[in-house]
Amino acid sequence: MPTDIATKPNTIPQRHDVNAEHTWKLTDIYPNDESWEADYKKVQSLIEEAKTYNGRLGKLAKTLYACLEARSDISIIMMNLYQYAYLSKDVDNRVSKYQAMTQRGMMLSAQAGAAFSFIEPELLKLDEKKLRALAAKFPRTDYYDFYIEELIRSKAHVRSEEVEELLAMSSVVARGPDTIFSMFDDADIKYPSIIDEDSNEIKLTKQRYAKLIESKDRRVRKESHEAFYAPYKEHVNTLGASLASSVNKDVFYTKARRFNTCLERALDGDNIPLSVYHSLLDTTESNLAGLHDYVRLRKKILKLDEIYPYDMVCPLFPDMERQTPYAEAVRQVIEASKPLGEKYVSSLSKAFSTRWVDVFETEGKGGGAYSWGNYSTHPFVLMNYNDTTDSMFTLAHEMGHAMHSALANAAQPYPKAHYSIFVAEVASTLNEGLLMQLMLKGTDNPKEKLSLLNRYIDMTMGTFFNQIMYARFELMIHSEVEKGGALSPDIMSEMYRNLTQQYFGPDLVVDEFAPLKWCRIPHFYNMYYVYQYSTSYAASQAILTKFINGEKGIIDKYLEMLSSGGKDHPIELLKICGIDMATPDPVRATLNLFKTQVAEMEKLAL
C-alpha cells in the first residue's frame, strides 16, 4: 500500500508496491503487446497504400477526401501505438522492451509522415479557388475546412515534395536531444541522500525534493537544494551539449521552413502574432516591482538576513500546512469542479474511478506530471503524488487538461480535435483557480486564509512569472544561435544567473546552483512552449473573475470553448469567453492582481 511505502524513507517504491486502482489501465489502448504488434503491422501495410494517391489529389474531390481520411486513420492508430509504448516505458524507464517499442513507434510515425508528405506540396500547386472548390465537394465539408484554409495560409513554408519527405524522415534524428535528456533525467540520474527534519536518511528523488524544498527547516531546504543540483553540475557539459543540439535542431528546421526566426516558426502554427510574445515579456519585465516586493516580504516573514533560491518555495505559514492524502485530493478536485455543471462533474468522477491516473512515484517512473489525450480511448494522466497540497493542485491542473481532451474529442472530428497548448493551459490553470476558490470559501480561519493567499501568490509565481523568465531564456539562447553564436554551459548559466537576479530582485542571493536550473527543464526541448503557461494563466484568471462575478452565460461559453478543440486559432477561441490575448490587458490585470495580493498579505502578516 502507498501508505506503507511512505514509512520507508530511504527506499524508493517499486511498481508492484502500488495498488492496481492507482495505476494506468493501459489495456484500454491495447489488451496486450501482441495486439500492439498487430496494429504496428497494419500501419506498415497502410503506409504502402499512401503511394496510390500520389499525383491524383487535384483531380477528384473523392480522391482527395479519401487520401486525407487515410492519413487520419493512420494517425489515430499511430497515436495508440506510440502512446501505449511510451506510457508502458514511462512507468519504468529502465525496461528495455518498452524503450525499444517507443523507438519503433517513433520510427514508424516518421515513415508514415514521409509516406504522406506529398499531400501539402501537391495541394499547394493548385490554384486556391480550385482547392476550395474540391473541398466544397467533400462528403463531410466540416471535417477538413479549417485544415484547407490553414494550408493556404502556410503556403510560403511548405517545401517541395522531395524536401518534405526528407524533413519527415529526419524527425527521428531530431528527437535525439530530447530522448537523451529524458534518459538521463528519468533513468540514469542518481541523487544523493540527505538527513531530514526527523534525522532520517532520505534518498532524494524529484518528488521527494519537491517536498523537502518546502521544509520549514532551513538546513533541510539548503542541503536538499545542493544535493539535488549536484548531479546536474557534475554532468553540466553533457546537458549543455544536449540543449545546444536541441536549439541547433530548432534553427535548422526554421531555415528549412523559410522562417526568419525560431520564434516566428513556433508561433505561426497557431497564427499567434509575434507581438503577443514580446508584449508578454516586455509588459512583465516593466512591472516586476510586485515580484521584488514579494521576495522582500518573504525575507521578512521568514526572518532571514539573506534570502536564497531554496527559501522561495517553502510555505510562509507551515503550521497551517496539512497532509492531503490522494483520496481527499480527488474529493476536493471533484467538488471544486461543480461550477462547471453536473455533466462535467460526472465525467470527471468517472475518470478517477476508471484508472485514467497513474498516481504514485515508483523507481524508474517518469518525473513530474502530464496529461496525454487519446482520440480513440480516453486521456491518461501521470502523477507522482506525494500527499502535499501542491500535489493536489497539480492533480487539478492535469485533470483540467484531461477533461479538455475528452470534451474536444467527443465534440469534434479527428482533424479538428487537437487543440493548441495556448488554449490547453487555460483549462488546467482555471481548474487550479476553482480549487483555490473552494478552499478559500471553506475556512473562516484568518491564518488559514493567509496561508491560502500565500499559495495563490506562489501559484502565480510558478505558472506566470517563472514561465515568462523561462520564455525570455528561450528567446536568448535561440537568438544567440540565430545570429551565428554558439552555446556553452557557461554562457547559458550566466544568462540564467542574470535573469534570476533581474526577475527576483536585489534581495535574492543567487547561489552557485540556481544558474544551473536550465539543465533540468524538459520544456526547453519543446521550442517556445512555456510562454503559453503565462498567457493561458492570464486568460484563465480573467475567465475565473467572470465566474466569480456571476457573468451570465460564461459557464456555457467556457465549455463551448473547451469542446471546440482545434477548429479555430486559439486567440479566436478565447474570444468566445470575451478574452482578447492580442492586447496586453489580461497580462497587466494579472500583474496588478499579484501586486494587490502581496500588499494584502503584508498587511495581514506583519
Coordinates of C-alpha atoms in Angstrom, one line a residue:
M1 CA 0.0 0.0 0.0
P2 CA 1.3 3.5 -0.7
T3 CA 0.8 4.5 3.0
D4 CA 3.1 1.6 3.9
I5 CA 5.7 2.7 1.4
A6 CA 5.8 6.1 2.9
T7 CA 7.2 4.7 6.1
K8 CA 10.4 3.6 4.4
P9 CA 12.1 7.0 3.6
N10 CA 15.4 5.6 2.4
T11 CA 13.8 3.3 -0.2
I12 CA 12.1 4.0 -3.5
P13 CA 8.7 2.3 -4.1
Q14 CA 8.6 -0.4 -6.8
R15 CA 5.8 -0.8 -9.3
H16 CA 4.4 -3.9 -7.6
D17 CA 4.0 -2.0 -4.3
V18 CA 1.2 0.1 -5.7
N19 CA -2.4 -0.9 -5.8
A20 CA -3.8 -1.5 -9.3
E21 CA -6.6 1.1 -8.8
H22 CA -3.8 3.7 -8.6
T23 CA -2.2 2.7 -11.9
W24 CA -3.0 3.2 -15.5
K25 CA -5.2 0.7 -17.2
L26 CA -3.2 0.6 -20.5
T27 CA -5.4 -2.3 -21.7
D28 CA -7.8 0.4 -22.6
I29 CA -5.4 1.1 -25.5
Y30 CA -4.3 -2.5 -26.3
P31 CA -5.2 -5.6 -24.4
N32 CA -1.6 -6.8 -24.7
D33 CA 1.7 -6.3 -26.5
E34 CA 0.7 -8.8 -29.2
S35 CA -2.3 -6.5 -30.2
W36 CA 0.2 -3.6 -30.4
E37 CA 2.3 -5.6 -32.8
A38 CA -0.7 -6.4 -34.9
D39 CA -1.5 -2.7 -35.3
Y40 CA 2.1 -2.0 -36.0
K41 CA 2.0 -4.4 -39.0
K42 CA -1.3 -2.9 -40.0
V43 CA 0.2 0.6 -40.2
Q44 CA 3.1 -0.8 -42.2
S45 CA 0.6 -2.1 -44.8
L46 CA -1.4 1.1 -44.8
I47 CA 1.7 3.2 -45.4
E48 CA 2.2 1.2 -48.7
E49 CA -1.3 2.3 -49.8
A50 CA -0.3 6.0 -49.4
K51 CA 1.6 6.0 -52.7
T52 CA -1.7 5.1 -54.6
Y53 CA -2.9 8.7 -54.0
N54 CA 0.3 10.4 -55.1
G55 CA -0.2 12.7 -58.1
R56 CA -4.0 12.3 -58.1
L57 CA -5.2 14.8 -55.4
G58 CA -6.1 17.6 -57.7
K59 CA -8.4 15.6 -60.0
L60 CA -11.4 14.4 -58.0
A61 CA -12.8 15.6 -54.6
K62 CA -13.5 12.0 -53.6
T63 CA -9.8 11.0 -54.2
L64 CA -8.5 13.9 -52.1
Y65 CA -11.0 13.2 -49.3
A66 CA -10.1 9.5 -49.2
C67 CA -6.4 10.4 -49.0
L68 CA -7.0 12.8 -46.1
E69 CA -9.1 10.2 -44.4
A70 CA -6.5 7.5 -44.9
R71 CA -3.9 9.8 -43.2
S72 CA -6.3 10.5 -40.3
D73 CA -6.9 6.8 -39.9
I74 CA -3.2 6.1 -39.7
S75 CA -2.6 9.0 -37.4
I76 CA -5.2 7.6 -34.9
I77 CA -3.6 4.2 -34.9
M78 CA -0.1 5.7 -34.6
M79 CA -1.3 7.7 -31.6
N80 CA -2.4 4.4 -30.0
L81 CA 0.9 2.7 -30.9
Y82 CA 3.2 5.5 -29.6
Q83 CA 1.1 6.3 -26.5
Y84 CA 0.9 2.6 -25.4
A85 CA 4.6 2.1 -25.9
Y86 CA 5.6 5.4 -24.2
L87 CA 3.3 5.1 -21.2
S88 CA 4.5 1.5 -20.7
K89 CA 8.0 2.8 -20.8
D90 CA 7.3 5.8 -18.6
V91 CA 6.1 3.7 -15.6
D92 CA 9.6 2.2 -15.6
N93 CA 12.1 3.8 -17.9
R94 CA 14.6 1.0 -17.2
V95 CA 12.7 -1.6 -19.1
S96 CA 14.4 -2.0 -22.4
K97 CA 11.5 -3.7 -24.1
Y98 CA 9.3 -0.6 -23.9
Q99 CA 12.3 1.6 -24.7
A100 CA 12.6 -0.3 -28.0
M101 CA 8.8 -0.2 -28.7
T102 CA 8.8 3.5 -28.1
Q103 CA 11.7 4.0 -30.6
R104 CA 9.9 1.7 -33.1
G105 CA 6.8 3.8 -32.7
M106 CA 8.7 7.0 -33.4
M107 CA 10.3 5.5 -36.5
L108 CA 7.0 4.2 -37.8
S109 CA 5.5 7.6 -37.2
A110 CA 8.3 9.2 -39.2
Q111 CA 7.7 6.6 -42.0
A112 CA 4.0 7.4 -42.1
G113 CA 4.7 11.1 -42.2
A114 CA 7.1 10.6 -45.0
A115 CA 4.7 8.4 -46.9
F116 CA 2.0 11.2 -46.9
S117 CA 4.5 14.1 -47.2
F118 CA 3.4 14.6 -50.8
I119 CA 0.0 15.9 -49.8
E120 CA 0.8 19.5 -48.9
P121 CA 3.2 20.2 -51.8
E122 CA 0.8 18.7 -54.3
L123 CA -2.2 20.6 -53.0
L124 CA -0.3 23.9 -52.9
K125 CA 0.4 23.5 -56.6
L126 CA -3.3 24.0 -57.1
D127 CA -5.0 27.4 -57.6
E128 CA -6.6 28.4 -54.3
K129 CA -10.0 28.6 -55.9
K130 CA -9.7 25.1 -57.2
L131 CA -8.6 23.8 -53.9
R132 CA -11.5 25.4 -52.1
A133 CA -13.8 24.0 -54.8
L134 CA -12.6 20.5 -54.3
A135 CA -13.1 20.8 -50.5
A136 CA -16.6 22.1 -51.1
K137 CA -17.5 18.7 -52.7
F138 CA -16.2 16.6 -49.8
P139 CA -18.7 14.1 -48.3
R140 CA -18.2 16.0 -45.0
T141 CA -17.4 19.6 -45.6
D142 CA -17.0 20.4 -41.9
Y143 CA -14.0 18.0 -41.4
Y144 CA -11.2 19.5 -43.3
D145 CA -12.3 23.1 -43.9
F146 CA -10.1 24.6 -41.3
Y147 CA -7.2 22.4 -42.5
I148 CA -7.6 23.6 -46.1
E149 CA -7.6 27.3 -45.0
E150 CA -4.6 26.8 -42.8
L151 CA -2.8 25.0 -45.6
I152 CA -3.4 28.0 -47.9
R153 CA -2.1 30.3 -45.1
S154 CA 1.1 28.3 -44.7
K155 CA 1.9 28.1 -48.4
A156 CA 5.1 30.1 -48.1
H157 CA 6.6 27.5 -45.7
V158 CA 5.7 24.2 -47.4
R159 CA 8.6 22.9 -49.5
S160 CA 8.8 20.6 -52.5
E161 CA 7.6 17.0 -52.2
E162 CA 11.2 15.8 -52.1
V163 CA 12.2 18.2 -49.3
E164 CA 9.0 17.5 -47.3
E165 CA 9.9 13.8 -47.5
L166 CA 13.4 14.4 -46.2
L167 CA 12.1 16.6 -43.4
A168 CA 9.6 14.0 -42.3
M169 CA 12.3 11.3 -42.4
S170 CA 14.6 13.5 -40.2
S171 CA 12.1 13.7 -37.4
V172 CA 13.5 10.6 -35.7
V173 CA 17.0 12.0 -35.6
A174 CA 15.6 15.4 -34.5
R175 CA 14.2 13.8 -31.3
G176 CA 17.7 12.8 -30.2
P177 CA 18.4 15.7 -27.8
D178 CA 15.1 15.3 -26.1
T179 CA 15.5 11.5 -25.8
I180 CA 19.0 11.8 -24.4
F181 CA 17.9 14.3 -21.8
S182 CA 14.9 12.2 -20.8
M183 CA 17.1 9.1 -20.4
F184 CA 19.5 11.0 -18.2
D185 CA 16.9 12.8 -16.2
D186 CA 14.4 9.9 -15.7
A187 CA 16.5 6.8 -15.9
D188 CA 20.3 7.3 -15.3
I189 CA 20.5 10.2 -12.8
K190 CA 21.3 9.3 -9.2
Y191 CA 20.6 11.8 -6.5
P192 CA 22.4 11.6 -3.1
S193 CA 20.8 11.2 0.3
I194 CA 20.2 13.9 2.9
I195 CA 19.1 13.9 6.6
D196 CA 15.5 15.2 7.1
E197 CA 14.0 17.1 10.0
D198 CA 13.5 13.9 11.9
S199 CA 17.1 12.7 11.4
N200 CA 16.1 10.1 8.9
E201 CA 18.3 9.5 5.9
I202 CA 16.3 10.3 2.8
K203 CA 17.4 9.2 -0.7
L204 CA 16.4 12.1 -2.9
T205 CA 14.1 11.7 -5.9
K206 CA 12.4 14.5 -7.9
Q207 CA 9.2 14.2 -5.9
R208 CA 11.0 13.9 -2.5
Y209 CA 13.0 17.0 -3.4
A210 CA 9.8 18.9 -4.2
K211 CA 8.6 18.0 -0.7
L212 CA 11.8 18.7 1.1
I213 CA 12.4 22.1 -0.5
E214 CA 9.3 23.1 1.2
S215 CA 10.6 22.1 4.6
K216 CA 10.3 24.6 7.5
D217 CA 13.8 23.5 8.5
R218 CA 16.2 25.8 6.5
R219 CA 19.0 23.3 6.8
V220 CA 16.9 20.7 5.1
R221 CA 16.0 23.1 2.3
K222 CA 19.6 24.1 1.8
E223 CA 21.0 20.6 1.8
S224 CA 18.2 19.3 -0.5
H225 CA 18.8 22.1 -2.9
E226 CA 22.6 21.5 -3.1
A227 CA 22.2 17.7 -3.2
F228 CA 19.6 17.8 -5.9
Y229 CA 21.6 20.1 -8.2
A230 CA 24.9 18.3 -7.6
P231 CA 24.3 15.6 -10.3
Y232 CA 23.3 18.3 -12.8
K233 CA 26.5 20.3 -12.0
E234 CA 28.5 17.1 -12.4
H235 CA 27.1 16.4 -15.9
V236 CA 26.7 20.1 -16.9
N237 CA 28.8 19.6 -20.1
T238 CA 26.7 16.7 -21.3
L239 CA 23.5 18.6 -20.5
G240 CA 24.8 21.7 -22.2
A241 CA 25.7 19.8 -25.3
S242 CA 22.2 18.2 -25.3
L243 CA 20.3 21.6 -25.0
A244 CA 22.6 23.3 -27.5
S245 CA 21.9 20.5 -30.0
S246 CA 18.2 20.9 -29.5
V247 CA 18.5 24.7 -30.3
N248 CA 20.6 23.9 -33.4
K249 CA 17.8 21.5 -34.5
D250 CA 15.3 24.2 -34.0
V251 CA 17.3 26.6 -36.1
F252 CA 17.8 24.0 -38.8
Y253 CA 14.0 23.4 -39.2
T254 CA 13.4 27.2 -39.1
K255 CA 15.7 27.7 -42.1
A256 CA 14.3 24.7 -43.9
R257 CA 10.8 26.1 -43.5
R258 CA 11.9 29.6 -44.6
F259 CA 11.1 31.4 -41.4
N260 CA 13.1 34.4 -40.2
T261 CA 13.4 33.2 -36.6
C262 CA 12.5 30.2 -34.5
L263 CA 10.0 32.3 -32.6
E264 CA 8.2 33.2 -35.8
R265 CA 8.0 29.5 -36.7
A266 CA 6.8 28.4 -33.3
L267 CA 4.0 31.0 -33.3
D268 CA 3.0 30.6 -36.9
G269 CA 1.3 27.2 -36.3
D270 CA -1.4 28.8 -34.2
N271 CA -1.3 32.1 -36.1
I272 CA -0.2 33.9 -32.9
P273 CA 1.2 37.4 -33.6
L274 CA 4.8 38.0 -32.6
S275 CA 3.6 41.0 -30.7
V276 CA 1.8 38.7 -28.2
Y277 CA 5.1 37.0 -27.2
H278 CA 7.1 40.2 -27.0
S279 CA 4.4 42.1 -25.2
L280 CA 4.1 39.3 -22.6
L281 CA 7.8 39.6 -21.8
D282 CA 8.2 43.4 -22.1
T283 CA 5.0 44.1 -20.1
T284 CA 6.0 41.8 -17.3
E285 CA 9.7 43.0 -17.2
S286 CA 8.4 46.6 -16.9
N287 CA 6.3 45.6 -13.9
L288 CA 8.5 43.4 -11.7
A289 CA 8.1 45.6 -8.6
G290 CA 5.4 43.4 -7.2
L291 CA 7.6 40.3 -7.5
H292 CA 10.5 42.1 -5.9
D293 CA 8.2 43.2 -3.1
Y294 CA 7.2 39.6 -2.6
V295 CA 10.8 38.4 -2.3
R296 CA 11.4 41.2 0.3
L297 CA 8.2 40.2 2.2
R298 CA 9.3 36.5 2.2
K299 CA 12.6 37.6 3.7
K300 CA 10.8 39.5 6.5
I301 CA 8.3 36.8 7.3
L302 CA 11.0 34.1 7.4
K303 CA 13.2 36.4 9.5
L304 CA 16.2 35.9 7.3
D305 CA 19.3 38.1 7.0
E306 CA 19.7 36.8 3.4
I307 CA 17.2 35.0 1.2
Y308 CA 18.3 32.3 -1.2
P309 CA 16.6 30.4 -4.0
Y310 CA 15.9 27.5 -1.6
D311 CA 13.9 29.9 0.5
M312 CA 11.5 30.8 -2.3
V313 CA 9.0 27.9 -2.3
C314 CA 8.6 26.9 1.4
P315 CA 5.3 27.8 2.9
L316 CA 5.4 31.0 4.8
F317 CA 2.9 29.7 7.4
P318 CA 3.9 26.0 7.8
D319 CA 1.7 25.5 10.9
M320 CA -1.3 25.8 8.6
E321 CA 0.0 23.3 6.1
R322 CA -1.6 19.9 6.1
Q323 CA -1.1 16.5 4.5
T324 CA -3.6 15.8 1.8
P325 CA -4.0 12.0 1.0
Y326 CA -4.8 11.2 -2.6
A327 CA -8.4 10.2 -1.8
E328 CA -9.0 13.5 -0.2
A329 CA -7.4 15.3 -3.1
V330 CA -9.7 13.5 -5.5
R331 CA -12.8 14.5 -3.5
Q332 CA -11.6 18.2 -3.4
V333 CA -10.9 18.4 -7.1
I334 CA -14.3 16.9 -7.9
E335 CA -16.0 19.3 -5.5
A336 CA -14.2 22.3 -7.0
S337 CA -15.4 21.5 -10.5
K338 CA -19.1 21.7 -9.5
P339 CA -19.5 25.2 -11.0
L340 CA -18.9 23.6 -14.4
G341 CA -22.1 21.6 -14.2
E342 CA -23.3 18.1 -13.5
K343 CA -22.2 16.6 -16.7
Y344 CA -18.6 17.8 -16.3
V345 CA -18.6 16.6 -12.7
S346 CA -19.9 13.1 -13.6
S347 CA -17.3 12.7 -16.4
L348 CA -14.5 13.8 -14.0
S349 CA -15.7 11.4 -11.3
K350 CA -15.7 8.5 -13.9
A351 CA -12.2 9.5 -15.0
F352 CA -10.9 8.9 -11.4
S353 CA -12.8 5.6 -11.0
T354 CA -11.7 4.1 -14.3
R355 CA -7.9 4.5 -13.9
W356 CA -7.1 7.4 -16.1
V357 CA -4.5 8.4 -13.5
D358 CA -1.2 6.7 -12.6
V359 CA -0.8 8.1 -9.1
F360 CA 2.3 7.4 -7.1
E361 CA 6.1 7.7 -7.6
T362 CA 7.9 4.4 -8.2
E363 CA 11.5 3.7 -9.2
G364 CA 12.3 4.4 -12.8
K365 CA 9.0 6.2 -13.4
G366 CA 9.0 9.4 -15.4
G367 CA 9.1 12.5 -13.2
G368 CA 6.7 15.4 -12.9
A369 CA 3.1 15.2 -14.2
Y370 CA 1.3 15.3 -17.5
S371 CA -1.9 14.6 -19.3
W372 CA -2.0 12.9 -22.7
G373 CA -5.2 12.9 -24.7
N374 CA -6.1 10.0 -27.0
Y375 CA -8.8 10.3 -29.6
S376 CA -9.9 6.7 -29.7
T377 CA -9.8 5.9 -26.0
H378 CA -9.5 8.4 -23.2
P379 CA -6.8 10.7 -21.8
F380 CA -4.1 9.3 -19.4
V381 CA -2.7 11.4 -16.6
L382 CA 0.8 10.8 -15.0
M383 CA 1.2 11.9 -11.4
N384 CA 3.9 11.4 -8.7
Y385 CA 1.5 12.2 -5.9
N386 CA 3.2 13.0 -2.6
D387 CA 0.4 14.0 -0.2
T388 CA 1.1 17.7 -0.3
T389 CA -1.4 20.4 -1.1
D390 CA 0.8 21.3 -4.1
S391 CA 0.4 17.8 -5.4
M392 CA -3.4 18.2 -5.1
F393 CA -3.2 21.4 -7.2
T394 CA -1.1 19.5 -9.8
L395 CA -3.8 16.9 -9.9
A396 CA -6.5 19.6 -10.5
H397 CA -4.2 21.0 -13.2
E398 CA -3.7 17.8 -15.1
M399 CA -7.3 16.8 -14.9
G400 CA -8.2 20.1 -16.4
H401 CA -6.2 19.0 -19.4
A402 CA -7.7 15.6 -19.4
M403 CA -11.3 16.9 -19.4
H404 CA -10.5 19.3 -22.1
S405 CA -9.2 16.5 -24.3
A406 CA -12.3 14.4 -23.5
L407 CA -14.7 17.2 -24.4
A408 CA -12.9 18.1 -27.6
N409 CA -12.6 14.5 -28.8
A410 CA -16.3 13.9 -28.1
A411 CA -17.4 17.1 -30.0
Q412 CA -15.0 17.3 -32.9
P413 CA -14.0 15.1 -35.8
Y414 CA -10.4 14.0 -35.6
P415 CA -9.0 16.7 -37.9
K416 CA -10.3 19.4 -35.5
A417 CA -10.0 17.7 -32.2
H418 CA -6.4 18.6 -31.3
Y419 CA -6.2 21.9 -29.5
S420 CA -3.4 24.3 -29.1
I421 CA -1.3 24.3 -25.9
F422 CA -2.1 28.0 -25.9
V423 CA -5.7 27.1 -25.0
A424 CA -4.9 23.9 -23.1
E425 CA -3.3 25.8 -20.2
V426 CA -6.4 27.8 -19.7
A427 CA -8.3 24.7 -18.8
S428 CA -5.6 23.4 -16.4
T429 CA -5.0 26.7 -14.6
L430 CA -8.7 27.5 -14.4
N431 CA -9.2 24.2 -12.5
E432 CA -6.5 25.3 -10.1
G433 CA -8.3 28.6 -9.6
L434 CA -11.6 26.8 -8.9
L435 CA -9.9 24.6 -6.3
M436 CA -8.3 27.7 -4.7
Q437 CA -11.7 29.4 -4.5
L438 CA -13.2 26.3 -2.9
M439 CA -10.6 26.2 -0.3
L440 CA -10.8 30.0 0.4
K441 CA -14.6 29.7 0.9
G442 CA -14.2 26.7 3.1
T443 CA -12.4 28.4 6.0
D444 CA -13.1 31.3 8.4
N445 CA -9.7 30.9 10.0
P446 CA -7.7 34.1 9.2
K447 CA -4.4 32.3 9.5
E448 CA -5.6 29.6 7.1
K449 CA -6.8 32.3 4.7
L450 CA -3.4 33.9 4.9
S451 CA -1.8 30.5 4.1
L452 CA -4.1 30.1 1.1
L453 CA -3.3 33.6 -0.1
N454 CA 0.3 32.7 0.1
R455 CA -0.4 29.6 -2.0
Y456 CA -2.3 31.7 -4.6
I457 CA 0.7 34.1 -4.8
D458 CA 3.1 31.2 -5.2
M459 CA 0.8 29.7 -7.9
T460 CA 1.1 32.9 -9.9
M461 CA 4.9 32.9 -9.4
G462 CA 5.1 29.3 -10.7
T463 CA 2.7 29.5 -13.6
F464 CA 3.2 33.1 -14.6
F465 CA 6.5 34.8 -13.6
N466 CA 8.7 31.7 -13.7
Q467 CA 7.4 30.7 -17.1
I468 CA 7.9 34.2 -18.5
M469 CA 11.5 34.1 -17.3
Y470 CA 11.9 30.7 -19.0
A471 CA 10.4 32.2 -22.1
R472 CA 13.0 35.0 -22.0
F473 CA 15.8 32.5 -21.6
E474 CA 14.5 30.5 -24.6
L475 CA 14.5 33.7 -26.7
M476 CA 18.0 34.5 -25.6
I477 CA 19.5 31.0 -26.4
H478 CA 17.7 30.8 -29.8
S479 CA 18.7 34.4 -30.7
E480 CA 22.3 33.6 -29.8
V481 CA 22.5 30.7 -32.3
E482 CA 20.4 32.6 -34.9
K483 CA 22.9 35.4 -35.0
G484 CA 25.8 32.9 -35.5
G485 CA 26.9 32.4 -31.9
A486 CA 27.4 29.2 -30.0
L487 CA 26.0 28.0 -26.7
S488 CA 28.1 26.6 -23.9
P489 CA 27.2 25.6 -20.3
D490 CA 29.0 28.8 -19.0
I491 CA 27.1 31.0 -21.4
M492 CA 23.7 29.5 -20.6
S493 CA 24.4 29.6 -16.8
E494 CA 25.4 33.3 -17.0
M495 CA 22.3 34.1 -18.9
Y496 CA 20.2 32.3 -16.3
R497 CA 22.0 33.9 -13.4
N498 CA 21.3 37.4 -14.8
L499 CA 17.7 36.6 -15.5
T500 CA 17.2 35.2 -12.0
Q501 CA 18.6 38.4 -10.5
Q502 CA 16.6 40.6 -12.8
Y503 CA 13.3 38.9 -12.1
F504 CA 13.6 38.3 -8.3
G505 CA 15.3 41.5 -7.5
P506 CA 18.2 42.7 -5.4
D507 CA 17.2 40.9 -2.2
L508 CA 17.6 37.4 -3.6
V509 CA 21.1 36.0 -3.2
V510 CA 21.8 33.9 -6.4
D511 CA 24.0 31.0 -5.3
E512 CA 26.2 28.7 -7.4
F513 CA 23.3 26.2 -8.1
A514 CA 20.5 28.5 -9.1
P515 CA 22.0 29.3 -12.5
L516 CA 22.0 25.6 -13.3
K517 CA 18.2 25.3 -13.4
W518 CA 18.3 25.4 -17.2
C519 CA 19.9 21.9 -17.0
R520 CA 16.7 20.3 -15.7
I521 CA 13.8 21.9 -17.5
P522 CA 12.4 19.4 -20.0
H523 CA 10.2 22.0 -21.7
F524 CA 13.3 23.7 -23.2
Y525 CA 13.4 20.8 -25.6
N526 CA 10.0 21.8 -26.9
M527 CA 10.7 25.1 -28.6
Y528 CA 8.8 28.2 -27.2
Y529 CA 6.4 26.1 -25.3
V530 CA 6.5 27.6 -21.8
Y531 CA 5.2 31.1 -22.7
Q532 CA 1.8 29.6 -23.2
Y533 CA 1.6 28.8 -19.5
S534 CA 1.7 32.5 -18.7
T535 CA -0.6 33.8 -21.4
S536 CA -3.0 31.0 -20.5
Y537 CA -2.8 31.8 -16.8
A538 CA -3.7 35.4 -17.5
A539 CA -6.6 34.2 -19.7
S540 CA -7.8 31.7 -17.1
Q541 CA -7.7 34.3 -14.3
A542 CA -9.8 36.6 -16.5
I543 CA -12.4 33.8 -17.1
L544 CA -12.3 32.9 -13.4
T545 CA -13.1 36.5 -12.5
K546 CA -16.1 36.3 -14.8
F547 CA -17.2 33.1 -12.9
I548 CA -16.9 34.8 -9.5
N549 CA -18.7 37.9 -10.7
G550 CA -21.6 35.7 -12.0
E551 CA -21.4 36.9 -15.6
K552 CA -24.4 35.5 -17.4
G553 CA -23.7 32.6 -19.7
I554 CA -19.9 32.4 -19.0
I555 CA -20.0 28.7 -18.0
D556 CA -21.7 27.7 -21.2
K557 CA -19.3 29.8 -23.2
Y558 CA -16.3 28.3 -21.4
L559 CA -17.5 24.7 -22.0
E560 CA -18.1 25.7 -25.7
M561 CA -14.5 26.8 -25.9
L562 CA -13.2 23.5 -24.5
S563 CA -15.4 21.5 -26.8
S564 CA -14.2 23.5 -29.8
G565 CA -10.9 21.6 -29.8
G566 CA -8.8 23.0 -32.6
K567 CA -11.4 24.1 -35.0
D568 CA -10.1 27.7 -35.0
H569 CA -7.0 29.6 -33.9
P570 CA -6.6 29.7 -30.1
I571 CA -6.8 33.5 -29.9
E572 CA -10.2 33.3 -31.7
L573 CA -11.4 30.5 -29.4
L574 CA -10.6 32.6 -26.3
K575 CA -12.8 35.4 -27.7
I576 CA -15.8 33.0 -27.1
C577 CA -15.2 33.8 -23.5
G578 CA -14.6 37.5 -24.1
I579 CA -10.8 37.3 -23.7
D580 CA -8.5 39.1 -26.2
M581 CA -4.9 38.0 -25.8
A582 CA -3.8 40.2 -28.7
T583 CA -3.9 43.1 -26.1
P584 CA -1.7 43.4 -23.0
D585 CA -4.8 43.9 -20.8
P586 CA -5.0 40.3 -19.4
V587 CA -1.3 40.3 -18.6
R588 CA -1.5 43.7 -16.9
A589 CA -4.5 42.6 -14.9
T590 CA -2.6 39.6 -13.6
L591 CA 0.4 41.7 -12.7
N592 CA -1.9 44.2 -10.8
L593 CA -3.8 41.4 -9.0
F594 CA -0.5 39.9 -7.9
K595 CA 0.8 43.2 -6.6
T596 CA -2.5 43.7 -4.7
Q597 CA -2.3 40.2 -3.2
V598 CA 1.3 40.8 -2.0
A599 CA 0.2 44.1 -0.3
E600 CA -2.8 42.3 1.3
M601 CA -0.5 39.6 2.6
E602 CA 1.9 42.1 4.0
K603 CA -0.9 43.9 5.8
L604 CA -2.2 40.6 7.4
A605 CA 1.1 39.1 8.2
L606 CA 3.2 41.9 9.6

